[in-house]
Structure formats: structure tokens, C-alpha cells
mmCIF file of C-alpha atoms in Angstrom:
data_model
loop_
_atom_site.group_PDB
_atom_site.id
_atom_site.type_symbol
_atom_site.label_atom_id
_atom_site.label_comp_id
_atom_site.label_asym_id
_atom_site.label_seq_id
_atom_site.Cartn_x
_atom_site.Cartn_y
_atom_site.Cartn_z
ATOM 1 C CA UNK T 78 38.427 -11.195 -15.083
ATOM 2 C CA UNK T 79 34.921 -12.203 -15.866
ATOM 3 C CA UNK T 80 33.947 -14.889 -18.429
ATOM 4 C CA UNK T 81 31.821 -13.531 -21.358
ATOM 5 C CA UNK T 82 29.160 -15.450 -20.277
ATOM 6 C CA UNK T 83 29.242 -13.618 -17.173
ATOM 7 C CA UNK T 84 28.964 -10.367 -18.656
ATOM 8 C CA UNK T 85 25.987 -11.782 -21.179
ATOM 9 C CA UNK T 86 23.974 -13.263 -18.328
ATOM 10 C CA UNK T 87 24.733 -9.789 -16.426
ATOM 11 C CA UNK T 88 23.376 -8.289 -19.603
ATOM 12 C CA UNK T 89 20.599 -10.037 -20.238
ATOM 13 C CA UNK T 90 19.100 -9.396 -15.984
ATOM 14 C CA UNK T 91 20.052 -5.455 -16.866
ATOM 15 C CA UNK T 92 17.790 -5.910 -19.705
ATOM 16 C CA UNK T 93 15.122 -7.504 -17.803
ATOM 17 C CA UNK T 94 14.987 -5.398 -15.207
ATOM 18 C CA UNK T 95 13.975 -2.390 -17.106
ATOM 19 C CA UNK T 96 10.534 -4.535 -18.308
ATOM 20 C CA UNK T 97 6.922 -3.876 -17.010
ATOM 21 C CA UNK T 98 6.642 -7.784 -16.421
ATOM 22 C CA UNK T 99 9.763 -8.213 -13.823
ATOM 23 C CA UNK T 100 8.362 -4.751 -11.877
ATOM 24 C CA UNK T 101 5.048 -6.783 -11.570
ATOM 25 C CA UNK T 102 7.005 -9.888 -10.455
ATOM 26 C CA UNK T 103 8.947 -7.586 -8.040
ATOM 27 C CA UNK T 104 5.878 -6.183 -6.781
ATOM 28 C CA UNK T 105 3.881 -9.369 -6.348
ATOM 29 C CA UNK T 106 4.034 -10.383 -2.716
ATOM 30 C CA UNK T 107 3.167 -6.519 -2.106
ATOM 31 C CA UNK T 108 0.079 -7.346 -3.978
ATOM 32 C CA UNK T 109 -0.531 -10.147 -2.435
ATOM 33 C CA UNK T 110 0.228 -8.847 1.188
ATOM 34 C CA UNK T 111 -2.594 -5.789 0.282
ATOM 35 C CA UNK T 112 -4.730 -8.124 -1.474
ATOM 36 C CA UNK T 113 -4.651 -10.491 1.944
ATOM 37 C CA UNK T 114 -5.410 -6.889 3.943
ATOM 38 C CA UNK T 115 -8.573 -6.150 1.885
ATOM 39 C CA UNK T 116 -9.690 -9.905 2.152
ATOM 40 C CA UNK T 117 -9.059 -10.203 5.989
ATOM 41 C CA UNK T 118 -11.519 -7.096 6.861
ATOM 42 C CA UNK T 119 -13.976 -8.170 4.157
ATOM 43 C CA UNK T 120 -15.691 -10.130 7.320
ATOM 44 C CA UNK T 121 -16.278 -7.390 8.939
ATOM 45 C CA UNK T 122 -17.441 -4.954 6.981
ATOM 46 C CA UNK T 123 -19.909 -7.597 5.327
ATOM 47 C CA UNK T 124 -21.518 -8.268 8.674
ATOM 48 C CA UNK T 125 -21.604 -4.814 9.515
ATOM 49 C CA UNK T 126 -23.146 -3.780 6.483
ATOM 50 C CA UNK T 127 -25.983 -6.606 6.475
ATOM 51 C CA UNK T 128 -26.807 -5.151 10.047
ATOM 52 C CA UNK T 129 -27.001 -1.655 8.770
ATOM 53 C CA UNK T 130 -29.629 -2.938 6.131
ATOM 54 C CA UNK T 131 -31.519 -5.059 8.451
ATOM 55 C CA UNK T 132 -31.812 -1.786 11.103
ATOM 56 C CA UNK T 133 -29.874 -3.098 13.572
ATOM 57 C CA UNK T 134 -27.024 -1.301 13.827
ATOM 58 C CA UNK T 135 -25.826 1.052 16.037
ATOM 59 C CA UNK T 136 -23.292 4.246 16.210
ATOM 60 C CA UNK T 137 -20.535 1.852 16.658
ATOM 61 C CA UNK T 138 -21.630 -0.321 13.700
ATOM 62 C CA UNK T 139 -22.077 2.410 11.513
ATOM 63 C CA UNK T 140 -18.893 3.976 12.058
ATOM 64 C CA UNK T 141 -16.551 0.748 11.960
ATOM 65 C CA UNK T 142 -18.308 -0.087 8.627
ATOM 66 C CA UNK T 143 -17.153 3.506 6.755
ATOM 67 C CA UNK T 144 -13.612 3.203 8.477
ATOM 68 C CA UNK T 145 -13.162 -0.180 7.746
ATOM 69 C CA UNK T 146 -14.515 0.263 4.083
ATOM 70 C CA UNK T 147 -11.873 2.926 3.607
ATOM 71 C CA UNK T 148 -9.000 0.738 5.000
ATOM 72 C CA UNK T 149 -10.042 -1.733 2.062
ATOM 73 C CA UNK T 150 -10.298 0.819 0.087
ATOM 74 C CA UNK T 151 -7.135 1.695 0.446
ATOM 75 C CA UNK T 152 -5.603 -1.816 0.517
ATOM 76 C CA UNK T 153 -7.174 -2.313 -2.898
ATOM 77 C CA UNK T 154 -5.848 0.822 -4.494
ATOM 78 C CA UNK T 155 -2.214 -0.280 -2.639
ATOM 79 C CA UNK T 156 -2.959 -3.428 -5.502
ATOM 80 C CA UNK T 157 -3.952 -1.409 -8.197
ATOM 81 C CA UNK T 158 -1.534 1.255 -8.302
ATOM 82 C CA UNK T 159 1.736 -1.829 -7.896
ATOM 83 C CA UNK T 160 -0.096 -3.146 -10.823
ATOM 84 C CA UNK T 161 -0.132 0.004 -12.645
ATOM 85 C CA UNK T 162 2.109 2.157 -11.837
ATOM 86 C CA UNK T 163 5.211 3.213 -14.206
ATOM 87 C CA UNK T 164 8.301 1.595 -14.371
ATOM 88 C CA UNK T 165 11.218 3.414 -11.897
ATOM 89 C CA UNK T 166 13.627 5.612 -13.667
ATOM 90 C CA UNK T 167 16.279 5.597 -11.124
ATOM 91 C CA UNK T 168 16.822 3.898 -8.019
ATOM 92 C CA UNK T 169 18.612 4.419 -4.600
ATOM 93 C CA UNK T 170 21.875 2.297 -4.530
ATOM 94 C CA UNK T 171 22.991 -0.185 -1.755
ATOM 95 C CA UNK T 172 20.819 -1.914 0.766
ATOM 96 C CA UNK T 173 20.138 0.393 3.518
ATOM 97 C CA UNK T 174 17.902 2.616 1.580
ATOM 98 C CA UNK T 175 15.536 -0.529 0.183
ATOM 99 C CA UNK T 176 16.102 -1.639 4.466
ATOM 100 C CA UNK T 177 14.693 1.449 5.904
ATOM 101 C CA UNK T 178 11.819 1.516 3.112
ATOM 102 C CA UNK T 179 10.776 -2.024 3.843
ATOM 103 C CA UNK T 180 11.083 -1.571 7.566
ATOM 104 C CA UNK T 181 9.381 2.073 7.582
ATOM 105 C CA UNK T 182 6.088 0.451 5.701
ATOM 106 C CA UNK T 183 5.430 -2.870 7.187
ATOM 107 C CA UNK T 184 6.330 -1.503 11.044
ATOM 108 C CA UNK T 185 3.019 -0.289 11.733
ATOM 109 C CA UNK T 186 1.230 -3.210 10.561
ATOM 110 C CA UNK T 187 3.012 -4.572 13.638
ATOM 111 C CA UNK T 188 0.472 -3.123 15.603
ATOM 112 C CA UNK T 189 -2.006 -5.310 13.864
ATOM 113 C CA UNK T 190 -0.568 -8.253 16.141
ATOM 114 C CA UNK T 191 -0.778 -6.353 19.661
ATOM 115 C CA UNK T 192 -3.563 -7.223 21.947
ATOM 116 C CA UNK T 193 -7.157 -5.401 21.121
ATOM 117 C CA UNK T 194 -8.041 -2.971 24.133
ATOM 118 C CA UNK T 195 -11.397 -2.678 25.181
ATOM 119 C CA UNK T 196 -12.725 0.690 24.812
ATOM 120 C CA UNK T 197 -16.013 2.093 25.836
ATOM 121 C CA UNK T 198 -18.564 3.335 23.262
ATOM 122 C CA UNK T 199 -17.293 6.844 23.288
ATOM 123 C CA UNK T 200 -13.426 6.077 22.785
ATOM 124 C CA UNK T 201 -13.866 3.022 20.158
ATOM 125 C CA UNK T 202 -16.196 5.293 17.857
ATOM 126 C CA UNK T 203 -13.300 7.887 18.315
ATOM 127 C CA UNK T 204 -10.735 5.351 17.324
ATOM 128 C CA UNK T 205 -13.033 3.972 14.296
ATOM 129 C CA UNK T 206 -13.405 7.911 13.356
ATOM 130 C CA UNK T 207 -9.432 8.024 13.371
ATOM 131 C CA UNK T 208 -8.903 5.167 11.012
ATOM 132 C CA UNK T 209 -11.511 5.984 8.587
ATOM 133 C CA UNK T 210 -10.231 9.739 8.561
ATOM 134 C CA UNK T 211 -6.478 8.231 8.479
ATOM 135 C CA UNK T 212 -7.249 5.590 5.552
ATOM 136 C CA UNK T 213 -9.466 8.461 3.630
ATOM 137 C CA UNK T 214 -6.536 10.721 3.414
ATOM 138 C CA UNK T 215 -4.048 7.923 2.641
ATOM 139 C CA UNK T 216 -6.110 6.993 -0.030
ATOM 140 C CA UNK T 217 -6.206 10.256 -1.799
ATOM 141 C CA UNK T 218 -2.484 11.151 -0.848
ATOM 142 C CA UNK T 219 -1.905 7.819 -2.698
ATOM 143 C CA UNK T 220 -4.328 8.471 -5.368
ATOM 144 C CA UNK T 221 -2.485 11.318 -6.375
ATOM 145 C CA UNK T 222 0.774 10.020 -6.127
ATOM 146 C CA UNK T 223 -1.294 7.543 -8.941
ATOM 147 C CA UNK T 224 1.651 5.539 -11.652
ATOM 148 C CA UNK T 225 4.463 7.058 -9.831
ATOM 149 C CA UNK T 226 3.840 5.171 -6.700
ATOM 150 C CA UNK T 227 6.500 2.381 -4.926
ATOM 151 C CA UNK T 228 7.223 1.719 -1.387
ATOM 152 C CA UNK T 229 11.595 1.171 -2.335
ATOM 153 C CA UNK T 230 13.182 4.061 -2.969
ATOM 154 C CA UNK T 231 12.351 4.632 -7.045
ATOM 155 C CA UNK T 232 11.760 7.984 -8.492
ATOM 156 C CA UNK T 233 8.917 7.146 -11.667
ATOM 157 C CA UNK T 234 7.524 10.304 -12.069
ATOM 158 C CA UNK T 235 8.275 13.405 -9.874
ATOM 159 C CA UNK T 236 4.221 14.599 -8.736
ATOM 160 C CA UNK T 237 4.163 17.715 -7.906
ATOM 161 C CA UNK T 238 0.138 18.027 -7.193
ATOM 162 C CA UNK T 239 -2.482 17.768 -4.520
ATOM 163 C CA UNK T 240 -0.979 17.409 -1.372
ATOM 164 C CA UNK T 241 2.420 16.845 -2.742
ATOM 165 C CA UNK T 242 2.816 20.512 -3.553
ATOM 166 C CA UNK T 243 2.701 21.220 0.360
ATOM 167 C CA UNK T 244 5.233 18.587 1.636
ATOM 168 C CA UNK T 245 7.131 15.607 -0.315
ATOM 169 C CA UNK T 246 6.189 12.850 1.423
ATOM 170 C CA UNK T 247 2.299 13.769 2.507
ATOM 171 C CA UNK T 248 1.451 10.126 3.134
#
């Protein structure tokens, strides 16, 4: 049998749990993992834009700098919305489920670490064209989504909208 105590201090983290302030301490190394995204391509687009204004860029530039902007874009509204967003209502018991989620978001920024292939002209302004267009919608799926966003397994708000009245999971 548990100690009073036990079931006070049990209390007390229930308690807790359902305030604004441990959701944002929960959330904080997501914001600072998107936070680090946005910073990391800030290079990038900064040069690129300073060659657009001085005339000197080409397709290529002109193309990573919009794709690239939308990827922070996107990273930034990532920050915004874990800052933001509502507290959950319910959440999915056990492990597995909170596994899979964690797994499922940070996989792909595995690829992030592979090798960079060169491309010609032609295939790298295709791939720059795919990651703008990719990060674009992302960023309105996500928009949408708005308060009720989280990457565990929380329901917030159910959102019913935009391209969430097509298909659950648009993003």
C-alpha cells in the first residue's frame, strides 16, 4: 500500500500536468530543435537573398531562396504553434504510441545527415521546386491544424477544416 505522501506527490504531478506552463516545458526541446532548423538555413537564404538584390543571381539562386524561405517558414510556425497551441484533452496510453510519434517525425530529418548529391541545373531546381512546394503545403496543412497541433498522440481540438475535411492526417 502506498504512503499518503505518495498519493499527494502523485496528486500534485496530476495537477501539474494539466497546466499551460508544464505543456510549454514538455514542448521545449521541440522548440528548440525547430528554432535550431530555422537558424541553421538562415545562412543560406541570407546569402541568397543579398545576391538576388545585387543582380546576381541565377534560376538556381532564385529558386533555393523561396524553398528554403518556406522550410523556415515552416520551422518557425513548428515554434509558434508548440508555444500556442491548446492544452491536450486526452492522450494515447502506454509508450508505443508516444514511440512511433517520436520516431515517425524526426526519421526524415535523418536524411538531413546523408551525403549531398550533385545534381545538374535542371534536376537541383526540380528538387528546390519540391521542397518549397512540400514546405508550402506543410505550412498551411499545419496552419490549419493552428492550437490543436502536437507531434505525441494528444487530441486538443478535433479540426475538421481545410484540408482536414479530405483526409485526417493531410500533413
Amino acid at each position: 500500500c502506498a504512503s499518503p505522501q505518495h498519493w499527494s506527490g502523485h496528486a500534485h504531478l496530476l495537477r501539474a500536468q494539466q497546466t499551460k506552463v508544464y505543456d510549454a516545458v514538455v514542448a521545449l526541446p521541440l522548440i528548440i530543435w525547430f528554432a535550431y532548423g530555422a537558424w541553421q538555413l538562415r545562412a543560406v537564404v541570407v546569402r541568397d537573398g543579398a545576391m538576388m538584390i545585387a543582380g546576381t543571381g541565377n534560376l538556381l539562386i532564385w529558386v533555393q531562396f523561396f524553398s528554403l524561405l518556406a522550410a523556415v517558414c515552416f520551422d518557425l510556425l513548428l515554434v509558434y504553434l508548440l508555444v500556442v497551441r491548446d492544452r491536450p484533452v486526452g492522450k494515447a496510453k502506454g509508450v508505443l504510441p508516444r514511440l512511433f510519434a517520436f520516431v515517425g517525425t524526426f526519421l526524415g530529418v535523418g536524411i538531413l545527415q546523408l551525403p549531398v548529391a550533385p545534381l545538374g541545373l535542371g534536376m537541383q531546381v526540380v528538387a528546390a521546386l519540391l521542397i518549397g512546394l512540400g514546405s508550402l503545403g506543410s505550412f498551411l496543412v499545419l496552419w490549419r491544424l493552428g492550437k490543436s497541433f502536437s507531434i505525441m498522440p494528444e487530441a486538443r481540438k478535433l479540426v475538421t477544416g481545410g484540408p482536414y475535411a479530405w483526409a485526417r492526417h493531410p500533413l
